[in-house]
Amino acid sequence: MTAVLVLESPEGTRRFPLTGESATLGRSADVAVRIDDRSLSASHCRFDAVPGGWKIVDLASRNGTFVNDVLVAQKRLEDGDRVRVGRVLLRFLVEEGPGEDDVGLDALVDRLHRRGGAAAVRHAAKAFADAAERRGLPGLLAGAEEVAASARLQAVVAALVNERSERVIFDQIVDALIDLTGAERGFILLEDEGGGTERRVVAARNFDREAVRDALAKVSKTVERRAFETGDPVIVTDASEDARFSGTESVVAMRLRSILCVPVRGRESPIGTIYLDNRFERAVFEERHLPLIRAFSDQAALAVENARLHEENGRRLQELEKAKAEVEELNRILSDRIAKQTVELQEVKEHVLRERAEAPLKYSYANIVGQSRRMLDLFHLLDKVTDSEVPVLIQGESGTGKELVARAIHFNGPRKERPFVSENCAAIPESLLESELFGYSRGAFTGAHADKKGLFEMAAGGTIFLDEIGDMPLEMQKKLLRVLQEKEVRPVGGKRSIQVDVRVLSASNQDLRKAVADGRFREDLFYRLNVITVELPPLRERIEDVPLLVERFLDDIAASTSTPRKSITDDAMASLQRHGWPGNVRELKNEIQRAHALSDRVILPMVLSEPIRKAVPATAPVTDLGTKSLKEMVREVSDDLERRAIVEALRRSRNRKAQAARLLGVSRPTLDAKLEALGIVVERGDD
C-alpha cells in the first residue's frame, strides 16, 4: 500500500510519498523525509511498511511523536491520522488506486472523516443531502453525521481503555463535540473535589484545538448551573433573545449566541456538565444533538469513575505499601529487640551461674565427694531444698549416692535432731511391706504377739526415706497415697489411726514419668512425691571427680583397717578416669577396695580389673544440647578441665599450693584466685 505525508504551511503544501519498506523522518540531511525544523530530532521517527498498511515508530526523539494528539512509541496508522512531530503537523493519507472512487456512501464518509475530520464530513454530507433532495432521496445527511459521530465515539471508548490521563480523554471528547456539532468552544466542568458549590473546568478547547485561557470566566454560570441543578439539558438558540438568559451579565458581556449544556450523570446525581457555545452563529445546536452529547457525556462520567478508581487503587496500594513497610520495620525492631534481650538474658544467666558456682555453700556436704560443676550445682540446689518441708524425689542411676543426698537433706535441715528412717521398697516382699511401713497390732496375723510400730511412726517428727519407690506394688501405692494425704497411718489389724508428722524423701533409678505412662506407677502418687526433683549425675558425666573419690576411699580404708595409707600412680588414675563406670560410685569404691587388697604400698595399673585397664577415653555425651548455648557448654567444659587440673595438681603435691602452682605453670596468687573462684577448699598442706 502506498501512502503520503502531507505538510501544510504558509509556504504551501508539501507531499512526502512513503515508498519501499521504511522511511525515516527528521532534520538530518540523510533521512528520507527531511523537514528543517529545530523542534525535530535528527532522526525523529520512522515509517515502516506492514501488511496492509504502515506503522510509525518513535526513535527516542527529544520532543516525542504524537498520533491524533496521543503520545506513542509505535502505532499502526490509519488513513487521515494526524501526525505531530515537534511543532510540525502532518496528515497521513493512503494513496487511492484505480477504481477507488467507486465506493459506497459509508466508505466515502469514513474516508472523508479520517482525511478531513468532522467538518469535511458535514460539508460532504450537506452536498450529498442537497443532491439527494434534488434526486428525491432524503435522509443522507443524518446517516453521514451518524457515521462520523460513531467513529469519534469509538475513538473515545478506545482511549478510555488505554489512556490513564483524564485530560487527554476530556480533550478528545471536547474536540469531537466541536467537530460534530459546529460549536466554537467546548468545556467540561466537574464537581469541586474540595466540596465547593462551583464546578471546576477540566477541559476547555476551541475549534482550532487550542486550549481556552481563563476558561471559567468564559462560561455562563447561569446556564451551566441550571443544567447541573435540574439534571436536564439546556439549549439556547440565541442567548441575546432568550428571555431566560438575555439579561444575564455573562451572556451580555461575552455576547453569547448559541449554547448547549448537558449534565454529566454520575451513579446517583450529576457530577458535572458539558458546555458548548458559539458566539457568532445562532441556532447551532438542536434537539437532535442531545443523544450524541449524552453519549459523550456518559464517556466523560466513565473517565471520571475510572480516574477515581485508579486514584483509589493507587491510594490503597500506597497504604498497603506503607503498612507493609511499617510491619517490616516493626519486625526488624522486634527482631533486634529479641536479639538484644537474648544476649542480655544469656549474660544474666551466665552471671547467675557464675555467682552460684562461686557462692559459698550454706551447708556442709563433706560426705558427698565432688567438685565438678554438676556436683556444685547439686549442692546449691540442696541448699535451697533442705530448709523446706516439701517432699523431694531423688532420681539417679544405681550407685550414684541417692541415700547420701537424702541424709544430707535431713541432717542439714530443721529435723536433724529427730529420727532419719530409711527403707528400700524393692527389698521387702509385698506381703510384709505394709506392716513394715505402718506397723501392726497384736493378733493381726500369725506371729503378731505384740504391737509393733511401723517406720512412719518411728520417724515421727523426722524424715522417712523410701528408696526405689518405683518398685512399690500398685496396691501399696494406693495405701501410701492415703497416708500422705491424711497424714495418719493405721497399723495392720488396728482399729484406730495414728497421726504422723514426717518429711517424705523418695528415690528411684527408674524414669517414673514413663512408669506412669506405662501404668506401673500411680500418677496421683507421683505428683505427691515429686514436688521437688533432685537429679544425680552419673559418674561418667563428672569424671573429673574420680581422683577425689579415689583419695577419699583410700583414706577411709586406711582409717578402717588401721593400716598405712596407700597411694596410686598417675597411670592407674588415668585408667580409672577412662572407664565409663556403669555402676557409678559404688563400682568405683569396690574397684579401689580390690586394688588396695592386691597392692603393697602403691596401686599400679596392673592390679586394676581388665575392663578398666583396657578402657579407652570415652567422649562425654552432649546432654545439654538444646538447653544451653554453645558458649555455656564450652565455659562449663573449660571450668571443669581447670578444676580437674587444679585438683590433680593438689593431689600430687599433697596440698602444697606452691608446688601445685609450679606444676600448673601459674603464680601462687593466680592459683589462690582460681581456688576461690572454683570453690575448691584445700586442707592445710606442708606449705
PDB file of N, CA and C in Angstrom, residues 178-257:
ATOM      1  N   ILE A 178     -17.049  19.513  19.299  1.00  0.00           N
ATOM      2  CA  ILE A 178     -16.919  20.735  18.491  1.00  0.00           C
ATOM      3  C   ILE A 178     -17.012  20.388  17.017  1.00  0.00           C
ATOM      4  N   ASP A 179     -16.314  19.321  16.609  1.00  0.00           N
ATOM      5  CA  ASP A 179     -16.352  18.917  15.200  1.00  0.00           C
ATOM      6  C   ASP A 179     -17.751  18.498  14.770  1.00  0.00           C
ATOM      7  N   LEU A 180     -18.457  17.762  15.612  1.00  0.00           N
ATOM      8  CA  LEU A 180     -19.721  17.154  15.215  1.00  0.00           C
ATOM      9  C   LEU A 180     -20.914  18.084  15.336  1.00  0.00           C
ATOM     10  N   THR A 181     -20.814  19.123  16.157  1.00  0.00           N
ATOM     11  CA  THR A 181     -21.980  19.999  16.373  1.00  0.00           C
ATOM     12  C   THR A 181     -21.820  21.373  15.767  1.00  0.00           C
ATOM     13  N   GLY A 182     -20.615  21.761  15.382  1.00  0.00           N
ATOM     14  CA  GLY A 182     -20.397  23.101  14.874  1.00  0.00           C
ATOM     15  C   GLY A 182     -20.170  24.122  15.966  1.00  0.00           C
ATOM     16  N   ALA A 183     -19.853  23.662  17.195  1.00  0.00           N
ATOM     17  CA  ALA A 183     -19.582  24.596  18.287  1.00  0.00           C
ATOM     18  C   ALA A 183     -18.273  25.329  18.041  1.00  0.00           C
ATOM     19  N   GLU A 184     -18.205  26.540  18.625  1.00  0.00           N
ATOM     20  CA  GLU A 184     -16.957  27.301  18.541  1.00  0.00           C
ATOM     21  C   GLU A 184     -16.021  26.891  19.672  1.00  0.00           C
ATOM     22  N   ARG A 185     -16.609  26.681  20.840  1.00  0.00           N
ATOM     23  CA  ARG A 185     -15.816  26.300  22.015  1.00  0.00           C
ATOM     24  C   ARG A 185     -16.540  25.188  22.775  1.00  0.00           C
ATOM     25  N   GLY A 186     -15.775  24.426  23.527  1.00  0.00           N
ATOM     26  CA  GLY A 186     -16.358  23.378  24.352  1.00  0.00           C
ATOM     27  C   GLY A 186     -15.651  23.291  25.691  1.00  0.00           C
ATOM     28  N   PHE A 187     -16.424  22.975  26.745  1.00  0.00           N
ATOM     29  CA  PHE A 187     -15.889  22.906  28.108  1.00  0.00           C
ATOM     30  C   PHE A 187     -16.466  21.680  28.810  1.00  0.00           C
ATOM     31  N   ILE A 188     -15.658  21.076  29.661  1.00  0.00           N
ATOM     32  CA  ILE A 188     -16.157  20.055  30.594  1.00  0.00           C
ATOM     33  C   ILE A 188     -15.878  20.564  31.997  1.00  0.00           C
ATOM     34  N   LEU A 189     -16.938  20.604  32.827  1.00  0.00           N
ATOM     35  CA  LEU A 189     -16.818  21.080  34.201  1.00  0.00           C
ATOM     36  C   LEU A 189     -17.228  19.947  35.135  1.00  0.00           C
ATOM     37  N   LEU A 190     -16.467  19.750  36.204  1.00  0.00           N
ATOM     38  CA  LEU A 190     -16.750  18.693  37.182  1.00  0.00           C
ATOM     39  C   LEU A 190     -16.850  19.274  38.578  1.00  0.00           C
ATOM     40  N   GLU A 191     -17.481  18.510  39.463  1.00  0.00           N
ATOM     41  CA  GLU A 191     -17.634  18.945  40.850  1.00  0.00           C
ATOM     42  C   GLU A 191     -16.274  19.227  41.471  1.00  0.00           C
ATOM     43  N   ASP A 192     -16.255  20.212  42.370  1.00  0.00           N
ATOM     44  CA  ASP A 192     -15.020  20.564  43.070  1.00  0.00           C
ATOM     45  C   ASP A 192     -14.694  19.456  44.070  1.00  0.00           C
ATOM     46  N   GLU A 193     -13.476  18.896  43.976  1.00  0.00           N
ATOM     47  CA  GLU A 193     -13.072  17.819  44.889  1.00  0.00           C
ATOM     48  C   GLU A 193     -13.000  18.289  46.330  1.00  0.00           C
ATOM     49  N   GLY A 194     -12.830  19.599  46.516  1.00  0.00           N
ATOM     50  CA  GLY A 194     -12.774  20.130  47.879  1.00  0.00           C
ATOM     51  C   GLY A 194     -14.136  20.322  48.506  1.00  0.00           C
ATOM     52  N   GLY A 195     -15.214  20.020  47.768  1.00  0.00           N
ATOM     53  CA  GLY A 195     -16.557  20.127  48.333  1.00  0.00           C
ATOM     54  C   GLY A 195     -17.235  21.455  48.077  1.00  0.00           C
ATOM     55  N   GLY A 196     -16.674  22.312  47.223  1.00  0.00           N
ATOM     56  CA  GLY A 196     -17.283  23.604  46.930  1.00  0.00           C
ATOM     57  C   GLY A 196     -18.525  23.458  46.065  1.00  0.00           C
ATOM     58  N   THR A 197     -19.322  24.541  45.965  1.00  0.00           N
ATOM     59  CA  THR A 197     -20.575  24.503  45.196  1.00  0.00           C
ATOM     60  C   THR A 197     -20.340  24.724  43.711  1.00  0.00           C
ATOM     61  N   GLU A 198     -19.261  25.374  43.334  1.00  0.00           N
ATOM     62  CA  GLU A 198     -18.972  25.632  41.927  1.00  0.00           C
ATOM     63  C   GLU A 198     -18.194  24.473  41.315  1.00  0.00           C
ATOM     64  N   ARG A 199     -18.402  24.275  39.986  1.00  0.00           N
ATOM     65  CA  ARG A 199     -17.641  23.272  39.270  1.00  0.00           C
ATOM     66  C   ARG A 199     -16.301  23.833  38.830  1.00  0.00           C
ATOM     67  N   ARG A 200     -15.377  22.952  38.547  1.00  0.00           N
ATOM     68  CA  ARG A 200     -14.072  23.350  38.046  1.00  0.00           C
ATOM     69  C   ARG A 200     -13.939  22.892  36.601  1.00  0.00           C
ATOM     70  N   VAL A 201     -13.246  23.660  35.794  1.00  0.00           N
ATOM     71  CA  VAL A 201     -13.062  23.333  34.390  1.00  0.00           C
ATOM     72  C   VAL A 201     -11.916  22.341  34.263  1.00  0.00           C
ATOM     73  N   VAL A 202     -12.192  21.211  33.614  1.00  0.00           N
ATOM     74  CA  VAL A 202     -11.157  20.198  33.435  1.00  0.00           C
ATOM     75  C   VAL A 202     -10.738  20.089  31.974  1.00  0.00           C
ATOM     76  N   ALA A 203     -11.531  20.670  31.069  1.00  0.00           N
ATOM     77  CA  ALA A 203     -11.151  20.706  29.653  1.00  0.00           C
ATOM     78  C   ALA A 203     -11.795  21.927  29.021  1.00  0.00           C
ATOM     79  N   ALA A 204     -11.032  22.666  28.233  1.00  0.00           N
ATOM     80  CA  ALA A 204     -11.536  23.867  27.553  1.00  0.00           C
ATOM     81  C   ALA A 204     -10.804  23.993  26.227  1.00  0.00           C
ATOM     82  N   ARG A 205     -11.539  23.840  25.099  1.00  0.00           N
ATOM     83  CA  ARG A 205     -10.916  23.832  23.777  1.00  0.00           C
ATOM     84  C   ARG A 205     -11.739  24.699  22.816  1.00  0.00           C
ATOM     85  N   ASN A 206     -11.062  25.204  21.776  1.00  0.00           N
ATOM     86  CA  ASN A 206     -11.790  25.897  20.720  1.00  0.00           C
ATOM     87  C   ASN A 206     -11.713  25.092  19.429  1.00  0.00           C
ATOM     88  N   PHE A 207     -12.337  25.623  18.358  1.00  0.00           N
ATOM     89  CA  PHE A 207     -12.418  24.859  17.112  1.00  0.00           C
ATOM     90  C   PHE A 207     -11.061  24.658  16.458  1.00  0.00           C
ATOM     91  N   ASP A 208     -10.037  25.422  16.868  1.00  0.00           N
ATOM     92  CA  ASP A 208      -8.679  25.232  16.367  1.00  0.00           C
ATOM     93  C   ASP A 208      -7.889  24.235  17.217  1.00  0.00           C
ATOM     94  N   ARG A 209      -8.578  23.553  18.145  1.00  0.00           N
ATOM     95  CA  ARG A 209      -7.965  22.563  19.041  1.00  0.00           C
ATOM     96  C   ARG A 209      -6.909  23.192  19.949  1.00  0.00           C
ATOM     97  N   GLU A 210      -7.168  24.402  20.344  1.00  0.00           N
ATOM     98  CA  GLU A 210      -6.303  25.119  21.278  1.00  0.00           C
ATOM     99  C   GLU A 210      -7.011  25.247  22.611  1.00  0.00           C
ATOM    100  N   ALA A 211      -6.209  25.312  23.671  1.00  0.00           N
ATOM    101  CA  ALA A 211      -6.784  25.475  25.000  1.00  0.00           C
ATOM    102  C   ALA A 211      -7.335  26.884  25.166  1.00  0.00           C
ATOM    103  N   VAL A 212      -8.474  26.987  25.834  1.00  0.00           N
ATOM    104  CA  VAL A 212      -9.098  28.284  26.110  1.00  0.00           C
ATOM    105  C   VAL A 212      -8.542  28.809  27.418  1.00  0.00           C
ATOM    106  N   ARG A 213      -7.976  30.003  27.381  1.00  0.00           N
ATOM    107  CA  ARG A 213      -7.407  30.605  28.592  1.00  0.00           C
ATOM    108  C   ARG A 213      -8.509  31.183  29.467  1.00  0.00           C
ATOM    109  N   ASP A 214      -8.219  31.205  30.768  1.00  0.00           N
ATOM    110  CA  ASP A 214      -9.176  31.745  31.735  1.00  0.00           C
ATOM    111  C   ASP A 214     -10.557  31.160  31.474  1.00  0.00           C
ATOM    112  N   ALA A 215     -10.613  29.824  31.391  1.00  0.00           N
ATOM    113  CA  ALA A 215     -11.796  29.131  30.887  1.00  0.00           C
ATOM    114  C   ALA A 215     -13.035  29.379  31.734  1.00  0.00           C
ATOM    115  N   LEU A 216     -12.920  29.391  33.059  1.00  0.00           N
ATOM    116  CA  LEU A 216     -14.097  29.521  33.904  1.00  0.00           C
ATOM    117  C   LEU A 216     -14.818  30.835  33.663  1.00  0.00           C
ATOM    118  N   ALA A 217     -14.067  31.860  33.293  1.00  0.00           N
ATOM    119  CA  ALA A 217     -14.689  33.163  33.030  1.00  0.00           C
ATOM    120  C   ALA A 217     -15.408  33.196  31.693  1.00  0.00           C
ATOM    121  N   LYS A 218     -15.195  32.195  30.840  1.00  0.00           N
ATOM    122  CA  LYS A 218     -15.815  32.167  29.508  1.00  0.00           C
ATOM    123  C   LYS A 218     -17.120  31.377  29.502  1.00  0.00           C
ATOM    124  N   VAL A 219     -17.508  30.834  30.637  1.00  0.00           N
ATOM    125  CA  VAL A 219     -18.712  30.004  30.737  1.00  0.00           C
ATOM    126  C   VAL A 219     -19.815  30.797  31.417  1.00  0.00           C
ATOM    127  N   SER A 220     -21.025  30.704  30.884  1.00  0.00           N
ATOM    128  CA  SER A 220     -22.177  31.318  31.549  1.00  0.00           C
ATOM    129  C   SER A 220     -22.561  30.446  32.735  1.00  0.00           C
ATOM    130  N   LYS A 221     -22.282  30.938  33.933  1.00  0.00           N
ATOM    131  CA  LYS A 221     -22.555  30.151  35.129  1.00  0.00           C
ATOM    132  C   LYS A 221     -24.049  29.937  35.315  1.00  0.00           C
ATOM    133  N   THR A 222     -24.846  30.878  34.844  1.00  0.00           N
ATOM    134  CA  THR A 222     -26.297  30.728  34.993  1.00  0.00           C
ATOM    135  C   THR A 222     -26.799  29.541  34.194  1.00  0.00           C
ATOM    136  N   VAL A 223     -26.375  29.445  32.939  1.00  0.00           N
ATOM    137  CA  VAL A 223     -26.781  28.327  32.096  1.00  0.00           C
ATOM    138  C   VAL A 223     -26.219  27.017  32.654  1.00  0.00           C
ATOM    139  N   GLU A 224     -24.960  27.036  32.993  1.00  0.00           N
ATOM    140  CA  GLU A 224     -24.305  25.817  33.489  1.00  0.00           C
ATOM    141  C   GLU A 224     -24.947  25.345  34.782  1.00  0.00           C
ATOM    142  N   ARG A 225     -25.268  26.279  35.680  1.00  0.00           N
ATOM    143  CA  ARG A 225     -25.860  25.912  36.969  1.00  0.00           C
ATOM    144  C   ARG A 225     -27.245  25.313  36.782  1.00  0.00           C
ATOM    145  N   ARG A 226     -28.036  25.877  35.833  1.00  0.00           N
ATOM    146  CA  ARG A 226     -29.380  25.352  35.607  1.00  0.00           C
ATOM    147  C   ARG A 226     -29.306  23.902  35.129  1.00  0.00           C
ATOM    148  N   ALA A 227     -28.431  23.615  34.189  1.00  0.00           N
ATOM    149  CA  ALA A 227     -28.319  22.244  33.684  1.00  0.00           C
ATOM    150  C   ALA A 227     -27.874  21.284  34.783  1.00  0.00           C
ATOM    151  N   PHE A 228     -26.963  21.723  35.620  1.00  0.00           N
ATOM    152  CA  PHE A 228     -26.431  20.856  36.679  1.00  0.00           C
ATOM    153  C   PHE A 228     -27.483  20.594  37.753  1.00  0.00           C
ATOM    154  N   GLU A 229     -28.174  21.657  38.185  1.00  0.00           N
ATOM    155  CA  GLU A 229     -29.105  21.528  39.304  1.00  0.00           C
ATOM    156  C   GLU A 229     -30.391  20.818  38.902  1.00  0.00           C
ATOM    157  N   THR A 230     -30.865  21.036  37.652  1.00  0.00           N
ATOM    158  CA  THR A 230     -32.100  20.387  37.218  1.00  0.00           C
ATOM    159  C   THR A 230     -31.858  19.000  36.660  1.00  0.00           C
ATOM    160  N   GLY A 231     -30.631  18.731  36.200  1.00  0.00           N
ATOM    161  CA  GLY A 231     -30.335  17.457  35.574  1.00  0.00           C
ATOM    162  C   GLY A 231     -30.860  17.340  34.167  1.00  0.00           C
ATOM    163  N   ASP A 232     -31.328  18.447  33.605  1.00  0.00           N
ATOM    164  CA  ASP A 232     -31.863  18.455  32.242  1.00  0.00           C
ATOM    165  C   ASP A 232     -30.968  19.296  31.346  1.00  0.00           C
ATOM    166  N   PRO A 233     -30.881  18.924  30.057  1.00  0.00           N
ATOM    167  CA  PRO A 233     -30.064  19.732  29.143  1.00  0.00           C
ATOM    168  C   PRO A 233     -30.694  21.107  28.892  1.00  0.00           C
ATOM    169  N   VAL A 234     -29.838  22.061  28.608  1.00  0.00           N
ATOM    170  CA  VAL A 234     -30.285  23.423  28.293  1.00  0.00           C
ATOM    171  C   VAL A 234     -29.797  23.759  26.887  1.00  0.00           C
ATOM    172  N   ILE A 235     -30.748  24.122  25.977  1.00  0.00           N
ATOM    173  CA  ILE A 235     -30.404  24.527  24.617  1.00  0.00           C
ATOM    174  C   ILE A 235     -30.824  25.989  24.445  1.00  0.00           C
ATOM    175  N   VAL A 236     -29.881  26.808  24.053  1.00  0.00           N
ATOM    176  CA  VAL A 236     -30.158  28.236  23.817  1.00  0.00           C
ATOM    177  C   VAL A 236     -29.906  28.514  22.341  1.00  0.00           C
ATOM    178  N   THR A 237     -30.969  28.909  21.633  1.00  0.00           N
ATOM    179  CA  THR A 237     -30.832  29.197  20.203  1.00  0.00           C
ATOM    180  C   THR A 237     -30.125  30.522  19.977  1.00  0.00           C
ATOM    181  N   ASP A 238     -30.552  31.550  20.736  1.00  0.00           N
ATOM    182  CA  ASP A 238     -29.918  32.876  20.662  1.00  0.00           C
ATOM    183  C   ASP A 238     -30.014  33.491  22.036  1.00  0.00           C
ATOM    184  N   ALA A 239     -28.902  33.503  22.778  1.00  0.00           N
ATOM    185  CA  ALA A 239     -28.923  33.941  24.169  1.00  0.00           C
ATOM    186  C   ALA A 239     -29.363  35.386  24.321  1.00  0.00           C
ATOM    187  N   SER A 240     -29.066  36.197  23.304  1.00  0.00           N
ATOM    188  CA  SER A 240     -29.430  37.621  23.418  1.00  0.00           C
ATOM    189  C   SER A 240     -30.927  37.831  23.325  1.00  0.00           C
ATOM    190  N   GLU A 241     -31.661  36.855  22.773  1.00  0.00           N
ATOM    191  CA  GLU A 241     -33.096  36.984  22.626  1.00  0.00           C
ATOM    192  C   GLU A 241     -33.863  36.030  23.542  1.00  0.00           C
ATOM    193  N   ASP A 242     -33.170  35.153  24.210  1.00  0.00           N
ATOM    194  CA  ASP A 242     -33.827  34.176  25.094  1.00  0.00           C
ATOM    195  C   ASP A 242     -34.200  34.860  26.404  1.00  0.00           C
ATOM    196  N   ALA A 243     -35.484  34.840  26.728  1.00  0.00           N
ATOM    197  CA  ALA A 243     -35.967  35.531  27.924  1.00  0.00           C
ATOM    198  C   ALA A 243     -35.339  34.983  29.200  1.00  0.00           C
ATOM    199  N   ARG A 244     -34.939  33.725  29.168  1.00  0.00           N
ATOM    200  CA  ARG A 244     -34.364  33.121  30.373  1.00  0.00           C
ATOM    201  C   ARG A 244     -32.989  33.692  30.699  1.00  0.00           C
ATOM    202  N   PHE A 245     -32.231  34.094  29.675  1.00  0.00           N
ATOM    203  CA  PHE A 245     -30.835  34.448  29.908  1.00  0.00           C
ATOM    204  C   PHE A 245     -30.419  35.789  29.304  1.00  0.00           C
ATOM    205  N   SER A 246     -31.328  36.459  28.593  1.00  0.00           N
ATOM    206  CA  SER A 246     -30.921  37.677  27.887  1.00  0.00           C
ATOM    207  C   SER A 246     -30.419  38.759  28.819  1.00  0.00           C
ATOM    208  N   GLY A 247     -30.906  38.747  30.041  1.00  0.00           N
ATOM    209  CA  GLY A 247     -30.454  39.773  30.985  1.00  0.00           C
ATOM    210  C   GLY A 247     -29.278  39.349  31.837  1.00  0.00           C
ATOM    211  N   THR A 248     -28.789  38.167  31.590  1.00  0.00           N
ATOM    212  CA  THR A 248     -27.664  37.674  32.402  1.00  0.00           C
ATOM    213  C   THR A 248     -26.387  38.422  32.032  1.00  0.00           C
ATOM    214  N   GLU A 249     -25.656  38.838  33.076  1.00  0.00           N
ATOM    215  CA  GLU A 249     -24.460  39.664  32.862  1.00  0.00           C
ATOM    216  C   GLU A 249     -23.429  38.953  32.003  1.00  0.00           C
ATOM    217  N   SER A 250     -23.203  37.658  32.249  1.00  0.00           N
ATOM    218  CA  SER A 250     -22.185  36.932  31.485  1.00  0.00           C
ATOM    219  C   SER A 250     -22.587  36.784  30.029  1.00  0.00           C
ATOM    220  N   VAL A 251     -23.884  36.581  29.757  1.00  0.00           N
ATOM    221  CA  VAL A 251     -24.350  36.439  28.382  1.00  0.00           C
ATOM    222  C   VAL A 251     -24.124  37.729  27.610  1.00  0.00           C
ATOM    223  N   VAL A 252     -24.435  38.833  28.284  1.00  0.00           N
ATOM    224  CA  VAL A 252     -24.261  40.135  27.638  1.00  0.00           C
ATOM    225  C   VAL A 252     -22.783  40.438  27.442  1.00  0.00           C
ATOM    226  N   ALA A 253     -21.980  40.198  28.479  1.00  0.00           N
ATOM    227  CA  ALA A 253     -20.555  40.548  28.420  1.00  0.00           C
ATOM    228  C   ALA A 253     -19.819  39.725  27.376  1.00  0.00           C
ATOM    229  N   MET A 254     -20.186  38.445  27.240  1.00  0.00           N
ATOM    230  CA  MET A 254     -19.471  37.575  26.305  1.00  0.00           C
ATOM    231  C   MET A 254     -20.149  37.499  24.944  1.00  0.00           C
ATOM    232  N   ARG A 255     -21.291  38.199  24.819  1.00  0.00           N
ATOM    233  CA  ARG A 255     -22.030  38.251  23.543  1.00  0.00           C
ATOM    234  C   ARG A 255     -22.274  36.838  22.995  1.00  0.00           C
ATOM    235  N   LEU A 256     -22.821  36.017  23.870  1.00  0.00           N
ATOM    236  CA  LEU A 256     -23.070  34.632  23.505  1.00  0.00           C
ATOM    237  C   LEU A 256     -24.301  34.521  22.619  1.00  0.00           C
ATOM    238  N   ARG A 257     -24.281  33.548  21.703  1.00  0.00           N
ATOM    239  CA  ARG A 257     -25.428  33.301  20.835  1.00  0.00           C
ATOM    240  C   ARG A 257     -25.978  31.896  21.125  1.00  0.00           C
TER     241      ARG A 257
END
